Amino acid sequence: MILGTVSGVNTGKVQIFRDRGSPNGKLAYFDGIDAAGEVNAVVVVDMLEDTNGDLDILVGTKTGEGTGMVELWHGNGDGTFGVLNEFGENEPSDTLHLNGELLCMGVDRFDADIYPDLAIGIKHAGTYSGRLIVYQCYGYLPSTGNAWVSPNIGEAITLTINDFNKDYRPDIAVGTRTSLSQGHVVVFFND
């Protein structure tokens, strides 16, 4: 089980728990990863599609007022994640800096290749503005310029991916906040 936490202002942690194999289903704490911000979303997926069966962790954060980040922690196959830096410390395998606070995240194959692509919902600095952004990925995170960006839809606070129009392509529905007490559900069909 992978949990994202907020440990302070613009700081967070990813907590990793493992199945102890007990009949009562109890999990035991295994490891923690320091995130570069308050963790708002976590997705576990094989980003590399390298047939090694190792899962990777995508972490979506708020790093400040109107800023965020996606961290990719590749699984090493031994229960550890990320890469070692020159000081022997673990760090993300890749990062993507955002001009908005990441509020939600999902992955699916939105194009015809084998690699999962990344959909994120963000909130811009200020009130009730944000966007859905879809990145085409190839095992790593792309540059910020390689993305489809929606018009302003309000703060994109939650999303789900499904084939809503039954054309065998994944679509994205986004729940938004457009005022203190209102919002919309916006569906984006995959062309």
Coordinates of C-alpha atoms in Angstrom, one line a residue:
M1 CA 0.0 0.0 0.0
I2 CA 1.3 3.4 -1.0
L3 CA 0.1 6.5 0.9
G4 CA 0.8 10.2 0.2
T5 CA 0.9 12.5 3.2
V6 CA 1.3 16.2 4.1
S7 CA 3.8 16.6 6.9
G8 CA 4.0 20.4 6.9
V9 CA 3.6 23.5 4.7
N10 CA 4.6 22.5 1.2
T11 CA 6.2 19.3 2.5
G12 CA 5.1 15.7 2.4
K13 CA 6.1 12.1 2.3
V14 CA 5.2 8.8 0.5
Q15 CA 4.7 6.0 3.0
I16 CA 5.2 2.4 1.7
F17 CA 3.5 -0.5 3.6
R18 CA 4.0 -4.2 2.8
D19 CA 1.8 -7.2 3.2
R20 CA 3.2 -9.3 6.1
G21 CA 1.5 -12.4 4.8
S22 CA -0.7 -12.7 7.9
P23 CA -4.2 -14.1 7.6
N24 CA -5.6 -11.0 9.2
G25 CA -4.3 -8.8 6.4
K26 CA -2.2 -6.5 8.5
L27 CA 0.4 -4.4 6.7
A28 CA 3.8 -3.4 8.1
Y29 CA 5.6 -0.1 7.5
F30 CA 8.4 -0.6 5.0
D31 CA 9.9 2.7 3.8
G32 CA 9.2 6.4 3.3
I33 CA 10.1 8.7 0.5
D34 CA 10.5 12.4 1.1
A35 CA 8.4 14.3 -1.5
A36 CA 9.1 17.8 -2.8
G37 CA 5.8 19.2 -1.5
E38 CA 2.4 18.3 -0.1
V39 CA 1.4 15.0 -1.6
N40 CA -2.0 15.4 -3.3
A41 CA -2.0 12.3 -5.6
V42 CA -0.2 9.0 -5.9
V43 CA -0.3 6.5 -8.8
V44 CA 1.5 3.1 -9.0
V45 CA 2.1 1.9 -12.5
D46 CA 4.8 0.3 -14.7
M47 CA 6.0 3.4 -16.6
L48 CA 8.9 1.7 -18.4
E49 CA 6.9 -1.3 -19.6
D50 CA 10.2 -3.2 -19.5
T51 CA 8.7 -6.6 -18.6
N52 CA 10.6 -6.7 -15.4
G53 CA 7.3 -6.6 -13.4
D54 CA 8.6 -3.7 -11.3
L55 CA 6.1 -1.0 -10.5
D56 CA 6.9 2.7 -10.3
I57 CA 5.5 5.5 -8.2
L58 CA 4.2 8.8 -9.6
V59 CA 3.8 11.5 -6.9
G60 CA 1.9 14.7 -7.5
T61 CA 2.5 17.6 -5.2
K62 CA 1.8 21.2 -4.2
T63 CA 5.2 22.9 -3.8
G64 CA 4.0 26.4 -3.1
E65 CA 1.2 28.8 -3.8
G66 CA 0.3 28.1 -7.5
T67 CA 3.2 25.7 -8.1
G68 CA 3.5 21.9 -8.1
M69 CA 5.6 19.0 -9.3
V70 CA 5.3 15.4 -10.5
E71 CA 8.0 13.0 -9.3
L72 CA 8.6 9.7 -10.9
W73 CA 10.2 7.1 -8.7
H74 CA 11.2 4.0 -10.9
G75 CA 11.0 0.7 -9.0
N76 CA 14.4 -1.0 -8.8
G77 CA 12.9 -4.5 -8.4
D78 CA 14.1 -4.9 -4.8
G79 CA 11.5 -2.7 -3.0
T80 CA 13.5 0.5 -3.4
F81 CA 12.6 3.4 -5.7
G82 CA 14.5 6.2 -7.5
V83 CA 18.2 6.7 -8.2
L84 CA 21.1 7.3 -5.9
N85 CA 22.7 10.8 -6.2
E86 CA 26.4 11.6 -5.7
F87 CA 25.8 11.7 -2.0
G88 CA 24.3 8.2 -1.8
E89 CA 20.8 9.6 -1.2
N90 CA 17.7 8.4 -3.1
E91 CA 16.1 10.9 -5.4
P92 CA 13.4 10.7 -8.0
S93 CA 14.2 9.1 -11.4
D94 CA 12.6 12.1 -13.1
T95 CA 10.6 15.3 -12.2
L96 CA 8.3 17.7 -13.9
H97 CA 7.7 21.2 -12.6
L98 CA 4.3 22.7 -13.0
N99 CA 2.8 26.2 -13.1
G100 CA 0.0 25.1 -10.8
E101 CA -0.7 23.0 -7.8
L102 CA -1.4 19.4 -8.7
L103 CA -4.7 18.3 -7.3
C104 CA -5.4 15.0 -9.1
M105 CA -3.6 12.6 -11.4
G106 CA -4.3 9.4 -13.5
V107 CA -2.6 7.3 -16.1
D108 CA -3.7 5.4 -19.1
R109 CA -2.6 4.7 -22.7
F110 CA -4.2 7.7 -24.5
D111 CA -2.2 7.1 -27.7
A112 CA -1.3 4.0 -29.7
D113 CA 2.0 3.1 -28.0
I114 CA 2.7 0.8 -25.0
Y115 CA 3.7 3.5 -22.5
P116 CA 1.3 4.9 -20.0
D117 CA 0.5 8.6 -20.4
L118 CA -0.1 11.1 -17.6
A119 CA -3.2 13.2 -17.0
I120 CA -3.1 15.8 -14.2
G121 CA -5.6 18.3 -12.8
I122 CA -4.1 21.6 -11.5
K123 CA -5.2 24.7 -9.7
H124 CA -3.6 28.0 -10.7
A125 CA -2.6 30.7 -8.2
G126 CA -5.7 32.7 -7.4
T127 CA -9.2 31.5 -7.1
Y128 CA -11.1 28.8 -9.0
S129 CA -9.0 28.5 -12.1
G130 CA -7.2 25.5 -13.4
R131 CA -6.7 23.0 -16.2
L132 CA -6.4 19.4 -17.3
I133 CA -3.0 18.6 -18.8
V134 CA -2.2 15.3 -20.6
Y135 CA 1.4 14.4 -21.1
Q136 CA 2.6 11.8 -23.6
C137 CA 5.2 9.7 -21.8
Y138 CA 7.8 7.2 -22.9
G139 CA 8.8 5.7 -19.5
Y140 CA 9.9 9.0 -18.2
L141 CA 8.2 12.4 -17.7
P142 CA 8.3 14.7 -20.8
S143 CA 9.2 18.4 -20.8
T144 CA 6.5 20.8 -20.0
G145 CA 6.1 21.8 -23.6
N146 CA 5.1 18.3 -24.7
A147 CA 1.4 18.3 -23.5
W148 CA -2.2 18.8 -24.4
V149 CA -3.7 21.6 -22.2
S150 CA -7.4 22.2 -21.7
P151 CA -8.9 25.7 -21.5
N152 CA -9.6 27.0 -18.0
I153 CA -12.2 24.7 -16.5
G154 CA -11.8 25.8 -12.8
E155 CA -9.8 24.0 -10.2
A156 CA -9.5 20.4 -11.4
I157 CA -9.9 18.7 -8.1
T158 CA -10.6 15.1 -9.2
L159 CA -10.5 13.0 -12.4
T160 CA -11.4 9.6 -13.6
I161 CA -10.5 7.8 -16.8
N162 CA -13.0 5.5 -18.7
D163 CA -14.3 4.9 -22.2
F164 CA -17.4 7.1 -21.8
N165 CA -18.5 7.1 -25.5
K166 CA -17.7 3.4 -26.1
D167 CA -15.2 4.0 -29.0
Y168 CA -12.4 1.9 -27.4
R169 CA -10.3 4.9 -26.4
P170 CA -9.9 6.2 -22.8
D171 CA -11.7 9.5 -22.1
I172 CA -11.2 11.8 -19.0
A173 CA -13.9 13.2 -16.8
V174 CA -12.8 16.0 -14.5
G175 CA -14.6 17.3 -11.4
T176 CA -14.0 21.0 -11.0
R177 CA -14.5 23.8 -8.4
T178 CA -15.6 27.0 -10.0
S179 CA -16.7 28.9 -6.8
L180 CA -17.0 28.4 -3.1
S181 CA -20.1 26.2 -3.6
Q182 CA -20.2 25.3 -7.3
G183 CA -18.4 23.2 -9.8
H184 CA -18.8 21.2 -13.0
V185 CA -18.1 17.8 -14.4
V186 CA -16.2 18.2 -17.7
V187 CA -15.7 15.3 -20.0
F188 CA -12.9 15.3 -22.6
F189 CA -13.3 12.7 -25.3
N190 CA -10.1 11.1 -26.8
D191 CA -9.9 11.8 -30.5

